[in-house]
mmCIF file of C-alpha atoms in Angstrom:
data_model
loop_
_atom_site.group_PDB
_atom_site.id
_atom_site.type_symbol
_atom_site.label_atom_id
_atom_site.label_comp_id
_atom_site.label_asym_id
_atom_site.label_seq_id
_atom_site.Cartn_x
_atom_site.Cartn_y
_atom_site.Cartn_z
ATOM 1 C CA UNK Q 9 9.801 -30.129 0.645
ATOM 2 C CA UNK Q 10 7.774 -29.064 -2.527
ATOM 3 C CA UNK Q 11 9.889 -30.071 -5.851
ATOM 4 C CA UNK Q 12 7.233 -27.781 -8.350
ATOM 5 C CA UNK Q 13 7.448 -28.853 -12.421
ATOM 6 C CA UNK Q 14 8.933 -25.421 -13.063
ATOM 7 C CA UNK Q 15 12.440 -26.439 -11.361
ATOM 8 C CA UNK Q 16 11.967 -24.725 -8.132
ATOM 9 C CA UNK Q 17 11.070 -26.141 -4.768
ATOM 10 C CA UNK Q 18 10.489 -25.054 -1.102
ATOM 11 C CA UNK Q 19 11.647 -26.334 2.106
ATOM 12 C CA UNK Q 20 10.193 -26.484 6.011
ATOM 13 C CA UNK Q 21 13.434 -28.133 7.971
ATOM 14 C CA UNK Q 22 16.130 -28.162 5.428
ATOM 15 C CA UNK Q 23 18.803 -28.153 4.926
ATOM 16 C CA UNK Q 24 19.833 -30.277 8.070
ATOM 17 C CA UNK Q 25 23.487 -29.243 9.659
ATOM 18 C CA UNK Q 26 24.012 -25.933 9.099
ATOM 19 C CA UNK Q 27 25.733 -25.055 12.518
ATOM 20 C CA UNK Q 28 26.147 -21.153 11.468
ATOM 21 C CA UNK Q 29 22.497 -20.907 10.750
ATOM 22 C CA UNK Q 30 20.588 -19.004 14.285
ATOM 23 C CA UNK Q 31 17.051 -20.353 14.820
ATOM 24 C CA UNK Q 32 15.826 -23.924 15.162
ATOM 25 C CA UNK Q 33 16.607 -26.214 12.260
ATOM 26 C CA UNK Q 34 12.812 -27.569 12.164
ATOM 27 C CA UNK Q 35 11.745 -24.059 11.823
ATOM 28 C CA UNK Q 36 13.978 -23.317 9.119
ATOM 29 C CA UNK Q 37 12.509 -22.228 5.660
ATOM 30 C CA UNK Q 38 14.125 -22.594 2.342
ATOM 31 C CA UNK Q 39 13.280 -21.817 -1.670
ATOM 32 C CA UNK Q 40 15.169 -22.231 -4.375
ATOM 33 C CA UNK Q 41 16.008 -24.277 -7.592
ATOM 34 C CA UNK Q 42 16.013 -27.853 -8.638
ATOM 35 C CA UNK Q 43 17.439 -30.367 -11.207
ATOM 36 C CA UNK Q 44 17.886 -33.801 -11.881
ATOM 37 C CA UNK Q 45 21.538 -34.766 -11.614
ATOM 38 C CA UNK Q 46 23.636 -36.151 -14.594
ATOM 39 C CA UNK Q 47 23.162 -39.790 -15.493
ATOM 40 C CA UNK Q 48 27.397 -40.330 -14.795
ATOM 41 C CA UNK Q 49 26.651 -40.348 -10.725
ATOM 42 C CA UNK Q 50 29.345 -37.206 -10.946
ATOM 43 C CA UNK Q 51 26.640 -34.867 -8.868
ATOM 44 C CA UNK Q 52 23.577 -35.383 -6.541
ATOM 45 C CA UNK Q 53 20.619 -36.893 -8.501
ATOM 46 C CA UNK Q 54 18.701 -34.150 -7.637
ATOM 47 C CA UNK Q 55 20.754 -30.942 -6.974
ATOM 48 C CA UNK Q 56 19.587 -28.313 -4.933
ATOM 49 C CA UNK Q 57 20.638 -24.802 -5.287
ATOM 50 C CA UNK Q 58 19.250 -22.798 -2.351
ATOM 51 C CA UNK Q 59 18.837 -18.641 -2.698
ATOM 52 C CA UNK Q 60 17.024 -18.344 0.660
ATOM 53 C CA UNK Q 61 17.475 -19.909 3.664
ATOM 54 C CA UNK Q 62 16.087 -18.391 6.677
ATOM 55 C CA UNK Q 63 18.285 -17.028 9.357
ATOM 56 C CA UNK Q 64 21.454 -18.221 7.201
ATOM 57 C CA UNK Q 65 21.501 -17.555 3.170
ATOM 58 C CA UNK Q 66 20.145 -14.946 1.156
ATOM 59 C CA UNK Q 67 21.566 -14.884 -2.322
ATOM 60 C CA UNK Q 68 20.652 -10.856 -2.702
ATOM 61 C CA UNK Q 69 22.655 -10.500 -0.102
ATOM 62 C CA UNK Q 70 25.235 -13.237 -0.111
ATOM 63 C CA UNK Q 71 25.496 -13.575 -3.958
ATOM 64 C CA UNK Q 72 25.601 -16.822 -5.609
ATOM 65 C CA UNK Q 73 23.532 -20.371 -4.109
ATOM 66 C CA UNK Q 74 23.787 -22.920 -1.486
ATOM 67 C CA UNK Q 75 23.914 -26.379 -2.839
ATOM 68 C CA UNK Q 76 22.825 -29.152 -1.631
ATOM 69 C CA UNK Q 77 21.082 -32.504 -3.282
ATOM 70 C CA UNK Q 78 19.208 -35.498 -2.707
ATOM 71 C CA UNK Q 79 19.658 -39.395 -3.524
ATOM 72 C CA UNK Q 80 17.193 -41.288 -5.230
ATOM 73 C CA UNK Q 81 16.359 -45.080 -4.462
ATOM 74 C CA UNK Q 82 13.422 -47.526 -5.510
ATOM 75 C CA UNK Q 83 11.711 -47.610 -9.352
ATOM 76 C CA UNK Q 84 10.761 -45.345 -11.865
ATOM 77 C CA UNK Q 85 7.562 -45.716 -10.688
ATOM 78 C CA UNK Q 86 8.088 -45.360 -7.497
ATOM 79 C CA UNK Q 87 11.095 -43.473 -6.942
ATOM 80 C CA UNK Q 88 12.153 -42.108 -3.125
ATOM 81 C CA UNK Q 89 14.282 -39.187 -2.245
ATOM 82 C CA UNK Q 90 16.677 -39.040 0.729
ATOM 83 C CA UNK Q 91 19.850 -37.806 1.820
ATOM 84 C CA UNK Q 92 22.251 -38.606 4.746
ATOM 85 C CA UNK Q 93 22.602 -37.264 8.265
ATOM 86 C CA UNK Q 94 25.492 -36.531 9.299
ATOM 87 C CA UNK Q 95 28.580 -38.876 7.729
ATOM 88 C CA UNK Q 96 27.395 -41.370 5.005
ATOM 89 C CA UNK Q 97 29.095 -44.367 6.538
ATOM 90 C CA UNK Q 98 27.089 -43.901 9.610
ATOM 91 C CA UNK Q 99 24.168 -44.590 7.211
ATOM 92 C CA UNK Q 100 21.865 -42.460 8.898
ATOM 93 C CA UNK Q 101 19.199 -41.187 6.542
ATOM 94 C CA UNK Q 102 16.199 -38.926 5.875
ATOM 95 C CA UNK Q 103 12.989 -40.336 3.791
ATOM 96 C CA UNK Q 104 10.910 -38.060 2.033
ATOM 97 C CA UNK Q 105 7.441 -39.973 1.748
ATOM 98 C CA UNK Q 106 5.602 -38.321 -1.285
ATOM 99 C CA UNK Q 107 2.053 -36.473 -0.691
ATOM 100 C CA UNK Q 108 0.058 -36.547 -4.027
#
């Protein structure tokens, strides 16, 4: 995943789960926009709105977004992004390590 500074991102593998979607999930390409989350914990901490996901969601065609989001662990200065496989209480998760 690329989060860019202008509040849109790419994707290579996500999002995870999406039975529906034809074509194998690591293969799976995705673009769309980001934000940071409110500071009230109402929302993911980093919301995803997806407008293209391959072989599943195009928002020309399907109107609207697919959301999705991200949690956020660790410091300011080194913050982490993840999000859960599958159901939370299993506590399965997926790091994102961050490239520089």
């Amino acid at each position: 995943m690329i989060l860019k500074g202008d509040g849109t991102f790419t994707t290579t593998g996500l999002p995870v789960g999406l039975e529906e979607a034809r074509g194998p999930s690591e293969q799976r390409k995705g673009s769309g926009t980001w934000e940071l989350g409110s500071a009230d914990g109402a929302d993911y901490p980093v919301s995803l709105r997806f407008q293209r996901i391959s072989d599943y969601w195009d928002s020309a065609e399907e109107g609207d977004s697919y959301g999705a989001g991200l949690y956020v662990d660790g410091s300011r200065q080194a913050p982490r992004l993840f999000e859960y496989w599958g159901d939370p209480d299993l506590c399965d998760l997926n790091w994102f390590k961050r490239n520089n």
